[in-house]
Every structure is written in structure tokens, then in C-alpha cells.
Short mmCIF file of C-alpha atoms in Angstrom, two decimals:
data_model
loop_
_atom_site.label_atom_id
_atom_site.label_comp_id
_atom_site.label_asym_id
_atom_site.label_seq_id
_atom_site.Cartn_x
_atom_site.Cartn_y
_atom_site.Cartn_z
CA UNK A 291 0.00 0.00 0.00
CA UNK A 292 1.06 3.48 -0.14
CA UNK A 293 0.35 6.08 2.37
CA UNK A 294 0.14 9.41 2.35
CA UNK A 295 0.21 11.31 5.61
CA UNK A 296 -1.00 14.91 6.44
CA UNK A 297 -0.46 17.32 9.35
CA UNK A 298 -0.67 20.78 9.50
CA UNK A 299 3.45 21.00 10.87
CA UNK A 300 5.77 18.77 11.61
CA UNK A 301 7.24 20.59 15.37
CA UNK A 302 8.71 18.15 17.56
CA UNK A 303 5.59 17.17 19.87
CA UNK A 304 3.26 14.35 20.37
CA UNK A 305 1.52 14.32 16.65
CA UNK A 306 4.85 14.18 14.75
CA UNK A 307 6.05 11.26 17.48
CA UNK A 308 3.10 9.92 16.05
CA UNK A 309 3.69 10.13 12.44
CA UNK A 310 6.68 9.03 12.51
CA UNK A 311 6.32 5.75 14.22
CA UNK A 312 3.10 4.88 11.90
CA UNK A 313 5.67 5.61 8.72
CA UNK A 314 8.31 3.13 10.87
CA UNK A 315 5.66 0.31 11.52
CA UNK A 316 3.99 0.41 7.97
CA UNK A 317 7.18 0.49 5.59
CA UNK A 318 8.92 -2.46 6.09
CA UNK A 319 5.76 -3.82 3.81
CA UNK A 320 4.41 -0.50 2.34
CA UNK A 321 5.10 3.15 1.48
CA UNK A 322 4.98 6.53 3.08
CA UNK A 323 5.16 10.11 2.18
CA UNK A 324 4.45 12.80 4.58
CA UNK A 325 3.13 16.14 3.33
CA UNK A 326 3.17 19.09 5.82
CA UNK A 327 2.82 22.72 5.79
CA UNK A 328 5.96 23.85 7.73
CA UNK A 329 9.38 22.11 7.22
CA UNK A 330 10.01 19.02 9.54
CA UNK A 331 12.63 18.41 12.70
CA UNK A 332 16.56 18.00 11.20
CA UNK A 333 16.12 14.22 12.25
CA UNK A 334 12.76 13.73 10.86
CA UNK A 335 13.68 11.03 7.78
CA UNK A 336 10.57 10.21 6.06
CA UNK A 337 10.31 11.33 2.36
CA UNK A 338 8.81 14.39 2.92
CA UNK A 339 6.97 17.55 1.16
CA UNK A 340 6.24 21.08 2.24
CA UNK A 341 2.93 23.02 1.08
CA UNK A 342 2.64 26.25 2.49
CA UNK A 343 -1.19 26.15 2.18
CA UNK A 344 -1.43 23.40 4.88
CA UNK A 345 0.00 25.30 7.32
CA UNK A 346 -1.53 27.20 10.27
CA UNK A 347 -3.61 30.54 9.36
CA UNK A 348 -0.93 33.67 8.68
CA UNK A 349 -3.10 35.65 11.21
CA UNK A 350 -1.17 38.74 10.08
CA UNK A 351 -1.54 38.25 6.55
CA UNK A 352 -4.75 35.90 5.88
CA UNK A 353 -4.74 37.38 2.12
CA UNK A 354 -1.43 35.34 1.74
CA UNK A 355 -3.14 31.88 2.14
CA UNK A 356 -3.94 30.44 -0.86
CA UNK A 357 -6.94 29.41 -1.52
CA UNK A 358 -8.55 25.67 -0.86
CA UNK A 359 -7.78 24.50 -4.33
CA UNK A 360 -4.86 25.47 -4.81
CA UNK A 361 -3.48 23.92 -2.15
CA UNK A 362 -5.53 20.70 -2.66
CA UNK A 363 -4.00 20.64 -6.15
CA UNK A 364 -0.61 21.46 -4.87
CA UNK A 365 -1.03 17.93 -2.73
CA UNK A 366 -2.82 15.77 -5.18
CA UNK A 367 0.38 16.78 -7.82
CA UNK A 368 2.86 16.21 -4.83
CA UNK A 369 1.00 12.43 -4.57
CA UNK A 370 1.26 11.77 -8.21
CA UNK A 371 5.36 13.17 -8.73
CA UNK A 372 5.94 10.78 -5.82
CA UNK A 373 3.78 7.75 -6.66
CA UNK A 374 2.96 8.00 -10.65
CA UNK A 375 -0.15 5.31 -10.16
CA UNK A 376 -1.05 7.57 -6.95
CA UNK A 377 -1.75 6.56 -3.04
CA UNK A 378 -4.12 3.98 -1.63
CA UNK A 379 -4.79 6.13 1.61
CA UNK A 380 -4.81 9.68 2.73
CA UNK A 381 -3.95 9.50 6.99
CA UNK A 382 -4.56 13.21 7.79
CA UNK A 383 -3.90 13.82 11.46
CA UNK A 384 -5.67 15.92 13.98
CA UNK A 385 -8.81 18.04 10.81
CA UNK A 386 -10.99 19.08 13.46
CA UNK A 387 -8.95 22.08 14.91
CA UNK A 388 -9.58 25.03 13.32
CA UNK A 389 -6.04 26.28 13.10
CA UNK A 390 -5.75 26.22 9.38
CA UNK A 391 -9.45 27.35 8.76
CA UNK A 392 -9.12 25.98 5.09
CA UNK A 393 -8.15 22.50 5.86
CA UNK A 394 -12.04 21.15 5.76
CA UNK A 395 -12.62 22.45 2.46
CA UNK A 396 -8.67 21.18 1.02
CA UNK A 397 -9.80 17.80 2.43
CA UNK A 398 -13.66 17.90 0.94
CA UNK A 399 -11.39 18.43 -2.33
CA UNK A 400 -9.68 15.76 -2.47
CA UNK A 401 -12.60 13.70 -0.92
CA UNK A 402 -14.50 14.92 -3.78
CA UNK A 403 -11.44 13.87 -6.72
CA UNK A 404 -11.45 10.15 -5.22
CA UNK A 405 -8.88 10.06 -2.63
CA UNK A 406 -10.08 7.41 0.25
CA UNK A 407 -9.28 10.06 3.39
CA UNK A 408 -8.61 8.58 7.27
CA UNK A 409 -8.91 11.57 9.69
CA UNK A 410 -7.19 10.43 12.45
CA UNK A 411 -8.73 12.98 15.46
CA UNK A 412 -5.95 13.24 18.73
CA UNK A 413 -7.57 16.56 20.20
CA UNK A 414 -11.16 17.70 19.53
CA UNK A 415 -11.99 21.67 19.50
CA UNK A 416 -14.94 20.67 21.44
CA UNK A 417 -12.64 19.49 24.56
CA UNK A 418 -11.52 23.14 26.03
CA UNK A 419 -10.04 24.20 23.03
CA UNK A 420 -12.97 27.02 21.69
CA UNK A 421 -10.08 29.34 20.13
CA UNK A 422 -10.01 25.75 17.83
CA UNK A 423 -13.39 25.51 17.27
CA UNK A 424 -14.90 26.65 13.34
CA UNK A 425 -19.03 27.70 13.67
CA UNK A 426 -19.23 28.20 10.55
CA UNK A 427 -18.92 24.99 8.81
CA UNK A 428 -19.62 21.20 9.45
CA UNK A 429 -16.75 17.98 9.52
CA UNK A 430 -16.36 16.38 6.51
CA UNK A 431 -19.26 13.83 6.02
CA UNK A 432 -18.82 9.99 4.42
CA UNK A 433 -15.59 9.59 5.05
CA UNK A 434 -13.41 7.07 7.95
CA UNK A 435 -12.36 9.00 11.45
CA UNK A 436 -9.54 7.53 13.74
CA UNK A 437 -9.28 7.87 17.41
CA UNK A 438 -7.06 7.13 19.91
CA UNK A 439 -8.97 5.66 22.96
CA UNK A 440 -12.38 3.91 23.31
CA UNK A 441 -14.08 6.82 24.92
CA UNK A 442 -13.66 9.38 21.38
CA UNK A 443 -15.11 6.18 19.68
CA UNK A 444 -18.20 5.86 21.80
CA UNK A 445 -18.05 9.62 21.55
CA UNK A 446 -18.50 10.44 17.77
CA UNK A 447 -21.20 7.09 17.17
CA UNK A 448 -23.38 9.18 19.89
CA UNK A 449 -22.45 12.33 17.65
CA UNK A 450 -23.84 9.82 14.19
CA UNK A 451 -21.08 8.10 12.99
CA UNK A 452 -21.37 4.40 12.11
CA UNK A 453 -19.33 2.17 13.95
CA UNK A 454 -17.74 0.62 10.87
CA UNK A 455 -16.49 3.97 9.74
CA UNK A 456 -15.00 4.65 13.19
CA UNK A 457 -11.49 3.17 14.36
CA UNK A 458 -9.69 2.87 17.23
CA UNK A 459 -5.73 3.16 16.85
CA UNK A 460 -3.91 2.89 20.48
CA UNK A 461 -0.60 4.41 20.64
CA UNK A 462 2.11 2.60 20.10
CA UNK A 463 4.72 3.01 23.31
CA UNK A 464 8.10 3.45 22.54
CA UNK A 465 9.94 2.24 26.44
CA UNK A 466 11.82 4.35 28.29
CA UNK A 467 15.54 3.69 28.31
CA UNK A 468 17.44 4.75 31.37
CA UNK A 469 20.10 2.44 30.65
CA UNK A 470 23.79 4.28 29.43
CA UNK A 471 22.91 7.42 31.62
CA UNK A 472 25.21 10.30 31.31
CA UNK A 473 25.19 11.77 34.52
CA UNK A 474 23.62 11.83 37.82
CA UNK A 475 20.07 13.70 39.08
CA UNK A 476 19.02 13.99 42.47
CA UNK A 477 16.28 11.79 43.99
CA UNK A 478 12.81 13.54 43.06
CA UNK A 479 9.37 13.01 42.14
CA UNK A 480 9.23 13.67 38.75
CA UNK A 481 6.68 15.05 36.94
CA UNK A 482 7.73 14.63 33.15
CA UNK A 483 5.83 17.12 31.36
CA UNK A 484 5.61 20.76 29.74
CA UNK A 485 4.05 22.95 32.48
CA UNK A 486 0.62 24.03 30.44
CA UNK A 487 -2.29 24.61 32.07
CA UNK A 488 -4.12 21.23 31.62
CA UNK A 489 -0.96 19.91 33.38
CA UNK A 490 -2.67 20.80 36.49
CA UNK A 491 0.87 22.45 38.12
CA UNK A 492 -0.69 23.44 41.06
CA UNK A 493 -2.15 20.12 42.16
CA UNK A 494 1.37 19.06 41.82
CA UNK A 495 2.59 21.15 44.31
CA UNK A 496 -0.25 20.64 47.13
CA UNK A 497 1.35 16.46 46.46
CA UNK A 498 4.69 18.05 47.21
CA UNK A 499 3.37 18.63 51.15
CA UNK A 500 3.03 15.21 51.29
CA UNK A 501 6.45 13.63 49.74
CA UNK A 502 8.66 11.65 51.87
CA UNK A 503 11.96 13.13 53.31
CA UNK A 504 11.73 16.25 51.89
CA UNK A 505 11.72 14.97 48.41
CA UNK A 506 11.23 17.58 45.35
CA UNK A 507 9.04 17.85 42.83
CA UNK A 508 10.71 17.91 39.55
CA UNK A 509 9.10 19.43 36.71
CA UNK A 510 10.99 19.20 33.55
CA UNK A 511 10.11 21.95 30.83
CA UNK A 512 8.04 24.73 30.72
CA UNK A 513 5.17 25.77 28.36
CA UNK A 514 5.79 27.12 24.81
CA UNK A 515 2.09 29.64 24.31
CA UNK A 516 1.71 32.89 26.17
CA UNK A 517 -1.14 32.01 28.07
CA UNK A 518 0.46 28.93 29.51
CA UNK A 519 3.30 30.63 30.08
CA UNK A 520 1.73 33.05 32.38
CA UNK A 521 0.17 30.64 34.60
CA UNK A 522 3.07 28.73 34.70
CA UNK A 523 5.11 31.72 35.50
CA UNK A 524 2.55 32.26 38.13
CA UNK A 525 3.02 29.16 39.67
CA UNK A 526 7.21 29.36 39.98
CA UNK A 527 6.90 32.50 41.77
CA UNK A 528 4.40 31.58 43.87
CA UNK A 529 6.53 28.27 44.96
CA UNK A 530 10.07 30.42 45.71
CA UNK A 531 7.60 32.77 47.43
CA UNK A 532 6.38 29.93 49.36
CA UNK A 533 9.94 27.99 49.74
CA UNK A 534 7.94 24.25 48.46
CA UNK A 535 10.52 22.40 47.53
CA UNK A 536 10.13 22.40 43.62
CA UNK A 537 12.01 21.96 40.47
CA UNK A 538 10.98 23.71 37.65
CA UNK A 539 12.67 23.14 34.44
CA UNK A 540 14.61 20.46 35.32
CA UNK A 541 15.18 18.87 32.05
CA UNK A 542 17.48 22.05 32.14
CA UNK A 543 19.85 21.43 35.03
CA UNK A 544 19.49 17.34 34.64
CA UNK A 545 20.05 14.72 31.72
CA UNK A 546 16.12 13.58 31.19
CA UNK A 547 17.16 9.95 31.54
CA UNK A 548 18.89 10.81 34.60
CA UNK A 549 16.36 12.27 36.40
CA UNK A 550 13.74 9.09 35.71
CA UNK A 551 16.53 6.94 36.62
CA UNK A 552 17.18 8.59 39.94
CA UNK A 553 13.49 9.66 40.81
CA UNK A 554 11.58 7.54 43.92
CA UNK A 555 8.36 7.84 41.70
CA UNK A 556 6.40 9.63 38.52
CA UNK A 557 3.51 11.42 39.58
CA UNK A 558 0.75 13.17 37.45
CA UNK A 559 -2.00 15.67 38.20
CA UNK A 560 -3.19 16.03 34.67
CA UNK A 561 -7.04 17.22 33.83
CA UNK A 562 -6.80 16.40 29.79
CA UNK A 563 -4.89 13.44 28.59
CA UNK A 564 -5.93 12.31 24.53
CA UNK A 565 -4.02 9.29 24.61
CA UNK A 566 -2.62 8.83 27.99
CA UNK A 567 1.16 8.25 27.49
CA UNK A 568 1.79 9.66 31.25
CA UNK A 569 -0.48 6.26 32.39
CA UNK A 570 1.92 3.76 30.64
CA UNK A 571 5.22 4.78 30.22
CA UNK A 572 6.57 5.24 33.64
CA UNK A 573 6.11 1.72 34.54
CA UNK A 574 8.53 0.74 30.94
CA UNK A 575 11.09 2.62 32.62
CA UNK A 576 10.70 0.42 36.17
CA UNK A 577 9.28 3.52 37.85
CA UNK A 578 5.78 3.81 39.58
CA UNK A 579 3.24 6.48 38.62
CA UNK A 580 1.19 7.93 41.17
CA UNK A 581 -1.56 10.78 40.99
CA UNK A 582 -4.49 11.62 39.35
CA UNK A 583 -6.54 9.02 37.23
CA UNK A 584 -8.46 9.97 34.41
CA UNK A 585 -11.30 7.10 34.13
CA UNK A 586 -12.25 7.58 30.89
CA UNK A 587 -8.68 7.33 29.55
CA UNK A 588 -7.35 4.76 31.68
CA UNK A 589 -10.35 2.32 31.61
CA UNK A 590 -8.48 1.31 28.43
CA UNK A 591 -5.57 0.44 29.68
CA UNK A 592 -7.13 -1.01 32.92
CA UNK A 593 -9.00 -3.40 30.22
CA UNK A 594 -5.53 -5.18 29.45
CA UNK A 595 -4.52 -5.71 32.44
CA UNK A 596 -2.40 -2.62 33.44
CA UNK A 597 -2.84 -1.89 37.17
CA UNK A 598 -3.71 2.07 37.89
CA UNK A 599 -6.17 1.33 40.65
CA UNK A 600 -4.02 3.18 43.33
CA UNK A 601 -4.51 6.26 41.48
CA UNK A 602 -7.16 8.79 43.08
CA UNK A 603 -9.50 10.11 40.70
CA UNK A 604 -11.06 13.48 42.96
CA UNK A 605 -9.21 15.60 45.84
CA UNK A 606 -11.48 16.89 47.97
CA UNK A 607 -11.63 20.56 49.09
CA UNK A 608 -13.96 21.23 52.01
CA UNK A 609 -16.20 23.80 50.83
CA UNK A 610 -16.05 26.25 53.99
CA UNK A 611 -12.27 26.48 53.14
CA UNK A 612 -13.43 27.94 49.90
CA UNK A 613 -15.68 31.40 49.08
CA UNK A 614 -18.78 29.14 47.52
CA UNK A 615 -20.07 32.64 46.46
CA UNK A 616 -17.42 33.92 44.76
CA UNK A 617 -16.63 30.59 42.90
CA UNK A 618 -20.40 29.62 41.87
CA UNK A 619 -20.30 33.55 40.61
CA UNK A 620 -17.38 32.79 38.65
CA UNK A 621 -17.98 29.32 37.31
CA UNK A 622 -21.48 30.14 35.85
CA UNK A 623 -19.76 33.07 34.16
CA UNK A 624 -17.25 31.10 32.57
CA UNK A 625 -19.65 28.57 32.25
CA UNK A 626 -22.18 31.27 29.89
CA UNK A 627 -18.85 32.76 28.35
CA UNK A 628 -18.06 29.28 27.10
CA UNK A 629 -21.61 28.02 25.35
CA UNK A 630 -21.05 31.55 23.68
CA UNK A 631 -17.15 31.12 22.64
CA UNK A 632 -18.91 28.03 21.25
CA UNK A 633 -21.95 29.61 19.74
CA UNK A 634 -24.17 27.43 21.50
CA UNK A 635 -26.72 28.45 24.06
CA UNK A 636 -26.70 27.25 27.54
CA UNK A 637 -29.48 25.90 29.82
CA UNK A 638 -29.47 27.42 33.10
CA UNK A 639 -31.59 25.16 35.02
CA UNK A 640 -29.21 22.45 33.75
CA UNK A 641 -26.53 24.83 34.77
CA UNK A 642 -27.77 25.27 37.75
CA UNK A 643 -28.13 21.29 39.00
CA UNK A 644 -24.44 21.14 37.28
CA UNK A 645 -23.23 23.45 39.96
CA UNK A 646 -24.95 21.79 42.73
CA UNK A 647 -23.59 18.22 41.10
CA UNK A 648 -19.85 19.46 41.26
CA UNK A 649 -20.12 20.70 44.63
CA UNK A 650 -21.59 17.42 46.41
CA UNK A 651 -20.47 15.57 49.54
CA UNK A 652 -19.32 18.35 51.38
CA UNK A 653 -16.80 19.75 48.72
CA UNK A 654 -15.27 19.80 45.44
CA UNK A 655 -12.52 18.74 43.51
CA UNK A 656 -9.16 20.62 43.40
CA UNK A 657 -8.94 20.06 39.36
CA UNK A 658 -12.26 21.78 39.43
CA UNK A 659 -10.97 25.14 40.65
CA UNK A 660 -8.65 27.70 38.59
CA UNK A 661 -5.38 28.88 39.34
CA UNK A 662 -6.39 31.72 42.06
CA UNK A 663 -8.49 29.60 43.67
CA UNK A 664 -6.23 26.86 43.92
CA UNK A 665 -3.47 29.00 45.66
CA UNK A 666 -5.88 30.00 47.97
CA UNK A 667 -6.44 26.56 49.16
CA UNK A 668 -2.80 25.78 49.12
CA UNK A 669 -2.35 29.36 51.47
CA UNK A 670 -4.24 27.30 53.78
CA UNK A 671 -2.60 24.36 54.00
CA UNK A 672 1.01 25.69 53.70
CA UNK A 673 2.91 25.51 57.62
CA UNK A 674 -0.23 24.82 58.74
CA UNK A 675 0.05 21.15 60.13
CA UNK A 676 -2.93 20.66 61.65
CA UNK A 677 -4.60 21.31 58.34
CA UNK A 678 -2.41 19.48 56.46
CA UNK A 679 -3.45 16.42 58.54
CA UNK A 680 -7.51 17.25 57.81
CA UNK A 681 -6.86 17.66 54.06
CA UNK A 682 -5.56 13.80 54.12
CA UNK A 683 -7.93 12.90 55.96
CA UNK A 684 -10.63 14.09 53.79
CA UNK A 685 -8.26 12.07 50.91
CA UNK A 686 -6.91 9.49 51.98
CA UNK A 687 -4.92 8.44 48.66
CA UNK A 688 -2.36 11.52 50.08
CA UNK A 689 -1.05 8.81 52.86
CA UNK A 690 0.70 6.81 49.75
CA UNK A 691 2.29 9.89 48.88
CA UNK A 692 3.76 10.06 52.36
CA UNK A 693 4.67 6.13 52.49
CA UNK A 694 4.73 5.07 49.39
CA UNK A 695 4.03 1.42 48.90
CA UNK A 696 6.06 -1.69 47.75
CA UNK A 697 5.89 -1.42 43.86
CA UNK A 698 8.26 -3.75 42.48
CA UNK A 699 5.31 -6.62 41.74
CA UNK A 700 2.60 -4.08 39.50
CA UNK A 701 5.79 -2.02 38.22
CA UNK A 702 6.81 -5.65 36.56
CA UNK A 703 3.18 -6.59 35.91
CA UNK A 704 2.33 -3.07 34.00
CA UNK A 705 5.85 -3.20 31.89
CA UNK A 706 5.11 -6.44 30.82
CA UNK A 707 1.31 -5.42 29.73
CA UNK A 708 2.84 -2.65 27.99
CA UNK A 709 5.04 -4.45 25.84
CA UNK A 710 2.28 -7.32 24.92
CA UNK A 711 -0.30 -4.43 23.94
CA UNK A 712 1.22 -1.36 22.47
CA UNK A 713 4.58 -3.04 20.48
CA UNK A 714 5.03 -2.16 16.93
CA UNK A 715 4.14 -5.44 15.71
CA UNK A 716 0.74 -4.95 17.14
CA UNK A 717 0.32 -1.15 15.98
CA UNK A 718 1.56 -2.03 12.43
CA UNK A 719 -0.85 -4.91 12.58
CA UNK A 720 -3.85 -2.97 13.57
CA UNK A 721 -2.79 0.19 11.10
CA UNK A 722 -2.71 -2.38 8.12
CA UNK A 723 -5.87 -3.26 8.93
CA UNK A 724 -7.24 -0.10 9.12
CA UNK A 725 -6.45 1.06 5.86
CA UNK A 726 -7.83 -2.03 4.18
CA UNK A 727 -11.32 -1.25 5.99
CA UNK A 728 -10.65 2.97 4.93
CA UNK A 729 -9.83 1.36 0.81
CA UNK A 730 -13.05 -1.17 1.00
CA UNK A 731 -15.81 0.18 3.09
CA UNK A 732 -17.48 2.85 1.89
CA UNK A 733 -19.44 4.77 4.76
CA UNK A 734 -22.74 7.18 4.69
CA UNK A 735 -22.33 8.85 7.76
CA UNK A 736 -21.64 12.96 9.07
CA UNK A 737 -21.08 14.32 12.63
CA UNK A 738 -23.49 16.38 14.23
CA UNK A 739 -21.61 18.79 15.65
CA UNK A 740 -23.81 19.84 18.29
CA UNK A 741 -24.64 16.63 19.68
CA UNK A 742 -20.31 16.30 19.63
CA UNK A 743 -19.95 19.28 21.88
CA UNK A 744 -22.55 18.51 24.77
CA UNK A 745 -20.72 15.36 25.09
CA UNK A 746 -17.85 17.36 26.07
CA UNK A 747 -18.98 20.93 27.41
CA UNK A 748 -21.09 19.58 30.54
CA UNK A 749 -21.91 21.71 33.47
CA UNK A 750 -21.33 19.13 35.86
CA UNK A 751 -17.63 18.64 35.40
CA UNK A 752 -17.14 21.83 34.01
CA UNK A 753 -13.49 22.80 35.12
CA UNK A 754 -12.50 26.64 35.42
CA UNK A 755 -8.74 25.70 34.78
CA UNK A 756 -9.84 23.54 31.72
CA UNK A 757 -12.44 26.19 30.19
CA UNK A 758 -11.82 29.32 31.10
CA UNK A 759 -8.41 31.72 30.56
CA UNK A 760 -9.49 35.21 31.22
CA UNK A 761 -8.69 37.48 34.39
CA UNK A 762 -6.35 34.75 36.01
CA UNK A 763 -4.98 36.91 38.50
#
């Protein structure tokens, strides 16, 4: 077969990891050629071509773009100097988001000339991301969509796709190798991950209070967008201000490898996870993950056999420790700002119950709160033992945190999972198979956009720090 694989840029990040280990898993049989709109990484090595038109929206210049046709031209003659007989499969990755606003209508193009298309969907507008969200136009109807966990599958054959048109691709997981380290870290708890928002920093440092010996938390690189940077700038002062004993940037003063190799544990606080690498690839490295689990995400990996049960899914903040008042004010105006960032119209009643869902059993959950709110909690807690002691009380997964518990048994368990499930033999396997299905079925089916968001935009786990980015102060 030969496949041809699209993506708005090729930056190194999760997507082009992505790419580039479906080209290594499919051509020791078949063919590749990636076509991008930005130039790719000096190491990336699949046959490659560049078309400015796929790129991301010149926000400066929009006139510049060049119009849908063009640039589906420019790719369909790209296919054809490459391949003279053409390509069984267009594998475009991540069409929903909205930052090439032409990409739809390139796509319809060459849906419309023949080409069998796979949209392969790792982040959905419709999942916090409303600067990535287009009103104005539908997906692209009658074509195959990929996902990359169970719950995005269940997700868009609620929103009307047919099952046989939807497919679910698991990661492959590359281990990580500690082994040949070049130098020496200090014994952390490492959190290995960009500091952006849905990274949920500050969570990360309420664990801290809780980490045996005076252990650090060690997070390894900071964000890349403005907005993230701010909070995350936010949160470094606020720890030196506070003297928690935290690492920021540590990829910077530490080889990477060294600092998994030398940390007691991985920990991770995150809200948003597409895939869920942070779940599985601790253990491949003989370390233990503690943290936050993300149900939807890890139910997968529970399903073959991988052990996350010890993770804690809510951390409970009393809610006279909080100002209800001020936060319910807050959240239903972020809530309102959101349905119209969206162009949707909210329900109020069902607003309303949403509210009084999130706040049940006496509290609500950290994740749930933004930044402000969250420091205000940890002003509380911070010297204060006797509060300290209530808040793990009230969560009782913190104790692990404390004393953590004999690992060796699930950390050999999990690495062995790993390897059976997500191995390249597997991931080729299931990719083949794929794009036979994409080549022979031919599927009647369109997303209806509004039924896609209200599976995601739901009052009652609304987050702040998810949804809303204004007047974080």
C-alpha cells in the first residue's frame, strides 16, 4: 500500500512522534510520504513535502493563504510526482482544529477527486479548546475517522457516525531507556511534562506537602504559548515565594534519563490526557506512577490488564475552606462565556443542578478550581500542620504519597502489559488493517456537531482551569 500522511506542521511534539512511528511500523511492507505545511525536525527522515497552504492561518496576513484549491491541487500533484499510479490512503492527522481554517474544504477536495481520506482525530476543538473551534462549517461527512482511545469512539457514534467507519488506533509506546545514563540527578518526584495549564501544576505542588523526606518535585520543561506561560510563570513565583521544595525546568539542570533513573516515583495531576502516554510509560522505565486518574482514559488500559487502581480520581476541598459565592459567581460566568465562545446556548436550570452536582459531599474537587483559587487553598494548608493532617484525611490516597508502597510486583506486571499491547508489531498490525477497511468500506455517515460538543462541554464537570483563561490573576 502506499500512504500518504497529512499534518498541519511537523514541530517536535506528540503528533509528529506519532507520524513518525506509523511511517516506521507500515514500511517495512508498504510506502509513506508525509506532506506538511511547515518544514520538519533535522532528524525527521521520512520522504517528505512542504505546502505552504497546509500550514496554520498567517493571522497577520490571511490574504497570503492560498486558496482551498490550490493547495488541494498542490497535494494531489505532490502524490502523483511521488507515486505515478497515486496513493491507496490519505492518513490526515488531527482536521478538526480550526487552526488552518481551510483544511475542511482542502480535504472535501480531495474527498471529492477520489482520494479514500482517514482523519485520524488526537484533540477535539470541542474538549476546552474554543479558540479551535470553526461555527461556521460542518466535519467532513462519508468519510473514515480515527481515534485514539475507546471513549472518542463511543463519543463520535453518539455524535452519528457508524461504527464501521470509526477506528480505534492505540498508541504505540516506545519504552523508556534509562540504561547508558550520562550523569547523575538527584532523587525527586518527577513530573515529566511541559508545564501548560491542563498539566494541572498546582495540584502538583499541594502532592509536594506530602512527599517523603523532603523529596522535590521535579518538573521538567516549561510551556511554549503565552497564556500557559503566564500561569506557569505564576506558579514558579508563587513556589520560591512559598519555599515548596520544587524543580521547575529540570530537564534544564538534569540529563532527562537521569532524572527518571534517579526519581523515587512519577507522579501526574493532569485534567486532559488524549491518549494517555503519562499512564503507561513510567512503569517501561521500572518507575511507579502515582496521581491523578483519568477514568475515561485509563479504563483502556485497565481493560488489558495494566494496574492504575491506586490512582485517586477526585481531591477533595472542604467547601467552607473555599468562598462558595465567589466561585459559583465565577464558574457560571465562565460557564455562559463558554456556550457563547462556542456559539451554542446554555441551559441554566441544567446549569444550575451542574453546579450543585460538582459541589456534592461536602466539597469539590481541586482540578475543578482555577489557578487563584487553587493558591488559595494551598495558602491554607502551607505551615499549617494541623490542616495538612484534615486535608488527608478528607483524601486518603495523600497517605501513599507520604509512604509510598512496595511497587516492584505491578511495576513488573504493567511493563510487561505494555510491551504485549502497544509493540510495533501490534500497531503495524492494527494500522494495516485499518487502511484495508478505509480502501473497501465505503461509509454514509456525518457528525453532528452539536450533539459532539454537549458530550464534552457539561456543566457538571465543568473545570475553570480547563475552560476558562481570562482574568487569572
Amino acid at each position: 500500500m502506499k500512504i500518504v500522511y497529512v499534518h498541519m506542521h511537523l514541530k517536535p511534539g506528540g503528533v509528529t512522534t506519532v507520524i513518525s512511528r506509523q511511517v516506521a511500523a507500515i514500511t517495512k511492507e508498504n510506502h509513506a510520504l508525509v506532506i506538511t505545511g511547515d518544514d520538519p525536525p533535522a532528524d525527521f527522515s521520512a520522504p517528505h513535502v512542504r505546502i505552504d497552504g497546509l500550514g496554520y492561518d498567517d493571522l497577520d496576513f490571511p490574504e497570503k493563504d492560498p486558496p482551498p484549491n490550490e493547495t488541494a491541487e498542490a497535494v494531489i500533484s505532490a502524490i502523483y510526482e511521488h507515486w505515478p499510479d497515486g496513493c491507496d490512503v490519505i492518513h490526515v492527522h488531527n482536521p478538526l482544529l480550526a487552526k488552518n481554517s481551510r483544511l475542511l474544504s482542502i480535504l472535501d477536495r480531495l474527498k471529492q477527486k477520489g482520494f479514500n481520506l482517514f482523519l485520524q482525530i488526537h484533540d477535539f476543538p470541542e474538549d476546552g479548546r474554543p479558540w479551535s473551534y470553526d461555527t461556521t462549517r460542518e466535519y467532513l461527512s462519508d468519510c473514515h475517522y480515527g481515534v485514539i482511545n475507546n471513549r472518542d469512539c463511543g463519543i463520535l457514534i453518539k455524535s452519528g457516525l457508524k461504527p464501521e467507519g470509526v477506528h480505534t488506533l492505540f498508541n504505540m509506546v516506545a519504552p523508556f531507556v534509562i540504561r547508558d545514563v550520562q550523569g547523575e540527578a538527584i532523587p525527586t518526584v518527577l513530573y515529566p511534562v511541559r508545564g501548560i495549564r491542563r498539566k494541572n501544576i498546582g495540584e502538583a505542588l499541594l502532592l509536594s506537602l506530602y512527599f517523603p523526606d523532603d523529596t522535590p518535585l521535579a518538573i521538567t520543561l516549561p510551556p511554549n504559548s503565552p497564556m500557559d506561560w503566564f500561569v506557569y510563570k505564576e506558579w514558579k513565583e508563587y513556589a520560591e515565594k512559598k519555599a515548596l521544595n520544587a524543580i521547575f525546568e529540570a530537564s534544564a539542570k538534569y540529563d532527562f534519563r537521569a532524572l527518571v533513573a534517579d526519581a523515587r516515583y512519577l507522579v501526574t495531576t493532569s485534567i486532559i490526557e488524549g491518549f494517555g502516554f503519562a499512564f503507561l510509560e513510567p512503569w517501561t522505565a521500572g518507575k511507579a506512577l502515582m496521581g491523578r486518574k483519568l477514568p475515561d482514559i485509563c479504563s483502556d488500559f485497565e481493560a488489558k490488564g495494566i494496574g492504575l487502581e491506586h490512582l485517586y480520581e477526585k481531591m477533595l476541598v472542604p467547601s467552607e475552606w473555599m468562598d462558595c459565592v465567589a466561585f459559583e459567581k465565577r464558574w457560571k460566568r465562565c460557564l455562559r462565556d463558554t456556550f457563547v465562545r462556542y456559539g451554542a446556548a446554555m441551559d441554566e436550570s441544567a446549569a444550575s443542578e451542574g453546579f450543585a452536582t460538582l459541589c456534592q459531599n461536602g466539597g469539590i474537587d481541586f482540578s475543578m478550581l482555577d489557578e487563584p483559587f487553587q493558591r488559595n487553598i494551598m495558602d491554607r494548608l502551607i505551615g499549617n500542620t494541623s490542616e495538612v493532617k484534615r486535608f488527608e484525611e478528607i483524601n486518603p490516597a495523600l497517605k501513599q504519597f507520604r509512604r509510598p508502597p512496595a511497587f516492584s510486583r505491578m511495576i513488573s506486571r504493567n511493563r510487561d502489559a505494555i510491551a504485549k499491547h502497544y509493540n510495533q508489531d501490534a500497531y503495524r498490525e492494527r494500522l494495516v488493517d485499518i487502511y484495508k477497511k478505509v480502501i473497501t468500506i465505503r461509509v454514509r455517515h456525518a457528525i453532528d456537531k452539536s450533539i459532539l460538543l454537549r458530550q464534552f462541554l457539561q456543566p457538571k464537570n465543568f473545570s475553570l482551569m480547563k475552560w476558562c483563561d481570562d482574568e487569572l490573576e
